[in-house]
């Protein structure tokens, strides 16, 4: 299934954001829970020692165990999930949590077991009892037994903290998802819009609309390079199109005159107006050869487009060339009663004979075309300051 670049970028941003949040949540949860376990274990020992210290302090203050004071300490311990028992130096029970409230103790142990099994299905806990001596004047005066569900346990408050932490991670994940959708869509839009403009402009260029340019600038190097390349391509194609049209017009113009000349010559000879002598046939033959060369130039289209034509230079008498070419216009001149006069001064020229012929034919044909009946056309060739100068002058 194909999707737009904008959609793919947005989806990728969302996927990366969710993946990062999930990984951070998992590793953070594992790390924090491991640290929390260590904290619970160390806190357990601290609570035990604190209870022992309170019992010892009570004994030293009153020089005996007072059940009321011990009971207050034991009830406080129950609130923290600890079951306390205090015995005197003769091992007689001073105060016992089970004896005080057996139902509460059993319920507390059951709740702790349920909490741990609910969070760790494979968790195997056990009821642990640790005993601490009560010392006074460096003499053992009693024993404190503290029982709890171990090796560690989570109270309702602990589980509430852990669940709150997980809720925070879920909230961060949802917020990240929303930000990824909004920001990802905006970023994808900034990337995809210039590319869409390039695509639209390329379509217009393919249809010949070379003047449509991409005006929008981008701060992304690759996109800026792409738009610049498309704009340059439009300029190059426009230039190529102009050169093609110019080439087509030039070729049509260059072929039209010699073909018309040949046609008029052949028609004149067929109608018996002119005699098909060697000179006239040679003139027709020269025109045919020149047309063949013009057609051959079409194969060198690349040279035309680069406007870098190769000149085939040779030395020839330009006056003789003019006289030979003017024979091709005799019929047109006769029809309009135009007199063409060519000077007899021989002028040697080193140039491309075909290209010079094109120039002379264009000038003479235009002179005849735009002259009135009875006009005169003078063509001269002469040297001026070591240059050969050709002049075509009509009335």
CSV table of N, CA, C and O in Angstrom, one decimal, residues 197-215 230-239 241-242 245:
chain,number,residue,atom,x,y,z
A,197,UNK,N,5.5,20.9,-4.7
A,197,UNK,CA,5.6,22.0,-5.6
A,197,UNK,C,6.6,21.6,-6.7
A,197,UNK,O,6.3,22.0,-7.9
A,198,UNK,N,7.6,20.9,-6.4
A,198,UNK,CA,8.6,20.5,-7.5
A,198,UNK,C,7.8,19.5,-8.4
A,198,UNK,O,8.0,19.6,-9.7
A,199,UNK,N,7.0,18.6,-7.9
A,199,UNK,CA,6.3,17.7,-8.7
A,199,UNK,C,5.3,18.4,-9.7
A,199,UNK,O,5.3,18.1,-10.9
A,200,UNK,N,4.6,19.4,-9.1
A,200,UNK,CA,3.6,20.1,-9.9
A,200,UNK,C,4.4,20.9,-11.0
A,200,UNK,O,3.9,21.0,-12.2
A,201,UNK,N,5.5,21.5,-10.6
A,201,UNK,CA,6.2,22.3,-11.6
A,201,UNK,C,6.8,21.4,-12.7
A,201,UNK,O,6.8,21.7,-13.9
A,202,UNK,N,7.3,20.2,-12.3
A,202,UNK,CA,7.8,19.3,-13.3
A,202,UNK,C,6.7,18.8,-14.3
A,202,UNK,O,7.0,18.7,-15.5
A,203,UNK,N,5.5,18.6,-13.8
A,203,UNK,CA,4.3,18.3,-14.7
A,203,UNK,C,4.1,19.4,-15.7
A,203,UNK,O,3.9,19.2,-16.9
A,204,UNK,N,4.1,20.7,-15.2
A,204,UNK,CA,3.9,21.8,-16.1
A,204,UNK,C,5.0,21.9,-17.1
A,204,UNK,O,4.8,22.2,-18.3
A,205,UNK,N,6.3,21.7,-16.7
A,205,UNK,CA,7.4,21.7,-17.6
A,205,UNK,C,7.2,20.6,-18.7
A,205,UNK,O,7.5,20.8,-19.9
A,206,UNK,N,6.8,19.4,-18.3
A,206,UNK,CA,6.6,18.3,-19.2
A,206,UNK,C,5.5,18.7,-20.3
A,206,UNK,O,5.5,18.1,-21.4
A,207,UNK,N,4.6,19.6,-20.0
A,207,UNK,CA,3.6,20.1,-20.9
A,207,UNK,C,4.0,21.3,-21.7
A,207,UNK,O,3.2,21.9,-22.4
A,208,UNK,N,5.3,21.7,-21.5
A,208,UNK,CA,5.8,22.9,-22.3
A,208,UNK,C,5.7,24.2,-21.6
A,208,UNK,O,6.0,25.2,-22.2
A,209,UNK,N,5.3,24.3,-20.4
A,209,UNK,CA,5.1,25.5,-19.6
A,209,UNK,C,6.5,25.8,-18.9
A,209,UNK,O,6.6,25.4,-17.7
A,210,UNK,N,7.4,26.4,-19.6
A,210,UNK,CA,8.8,26.6,-19.1
A,210,UNK,C,8.9,27.8,-18.2
A,210,UNK,O,9.9,28.0,-17.5
A,211,UNK,N,7.9,28.7,-18.2
A,211,UNK,CA,8.0,29.9,-17.4
A,211,UNK,C,7.6,29.8,-16.0
A,211,UNK,O,7.8,30.7,-15.1
A,212,UNK,N,7.0,28.6,-15.6
A,212,UNK,CA,6.6,28.4,-14.3
A,212,UNK,C,7.8,28.0,-13.4
A,212,UNK,O,8.4,26.9,-13.7
A,213,UNK,N,8.1,28.8,-12.5
A,213,UNK,CA,9.3,28.5,-11.6
A,213,UNK,C,8.9,28.3,-10.2
A,213,UNK,O,7.8,28.7,-9.8
A,214,UNK,N,9.7,27.6,-9.4
A,214,UNK,CA,9.5,27.4,-8.0
A,214,UNK,C,10.1,28.6,-7.3
A,214,UNK,O,11.3,28.7,-7.2
A,215,UNK,N,9.2,29.4,-6.7
A,215,UNK,CA,9.7,30.6,-6.0
A,215,UNK,C,10.0,30.3,-4.5
A,215,UNK,O,10.7,31.1,-3.8
A,230,UNK,N,15.4,22.0,-10.8
A,230,UNK,CA,14.2,22.0,-11.7
A,230,UNK,C,14.1,23.3,-12.4
A,230,UNK,O,13.7,23.4,-13.6
A,231,UNK,N,14.4,24.4,-11.7
A,231,UNK,CA,14.3,25.7,-12.3
A,231,UNK,C,15.3,25.9,-13.4
A,231,UNK,O,15.0,26.4,-14.5
A,232,UNK,N,16.5,25.3,-13.2
A,232,UNK,CA,17.6,25.4,-14.2
A,232,UNK,C,17.1,24.5,-15.4
A,232,UNK,O,17.4,24.9,-16.6
A,233,UNK,N,16.5,23.4,-15.1
A,233,UNK,CA,16.0,22.5,-16.2
A,233,UNK,C,15.0,23.2,-17.0
A,233,UNK,O,15.0,23.1,-18.3
A,234,UNK,N,14.1,24.0,-16.4
A,234,UNK,CA,13.1,24.7,-17.2
A,234,UNK,C,13.8,25.7,-18.1
A,234,UNK,O,13.3,25.9,-19.2
A,235,UNK,N,14.8,26.4,-17.6
A,235,UNK,CA,15.5,27.4,-18.4
A,235,UNK,C,16.2,26.7,-19.6
A,235,UNK,O,16.1,27.2,-20.7
A,236,UNK,N,16.8,25.6,-19.3
A,236,UNK,CA,17.5,24.9,-20.4
A,236,UNK,C,16.5,24.4,-21.4
A,236,UNK,O,16.8,24.5,-22.7
A,237,UNK,N,15.4,23.8,-21.0
A,237,UNK,CA,14.4,23.3,-21.9
A,237,UNK,C,13.8,24.4,-22.8
A,237,UNK,O,13.5,24.3,-23.9
A,238,UNK,N,13.6,25.6,-22.1
A,238,UNK,CA,13.1,26.7,-22.8
A,238,UNK,C,14.0,27.2,-23.9
A,238,UNK,O,13.6,27.5,-25.1
A,239,UNK,N,15.3,27.2,-23.5
A,239,UNK,CA,16.3,27.6,-24.5
A,239,UNK,C,16.4,26.6,-25.7
A,239,UNK,O,16.5,27.0,-26.8
A,241,UNK,N,14.0,24.7,-26.7
A,241,UNK,CA,12.8,24.9,-27.5
A,241,UNK,C,12.9,26.1,-28.5
A,241,UNK,O,12.6,26.0,-29.6
A,242,UNK,N,13.5,27.2,-27.9
A,242,UNK,CA,13.7,28.3,-28.8
A,242,UNK,C,14.7,28.0,-29.9
A,242,UNK,O,14.5,28.4,-31.1
A,245,UNK,N,13.0,25.9,-32.5
A,245,UNK,CA,12.1,26.6,-33.4
A,245,UNK,C,12.9,27.5,-34.4
A,245,UNK,O,12.6,27.6,-35.6
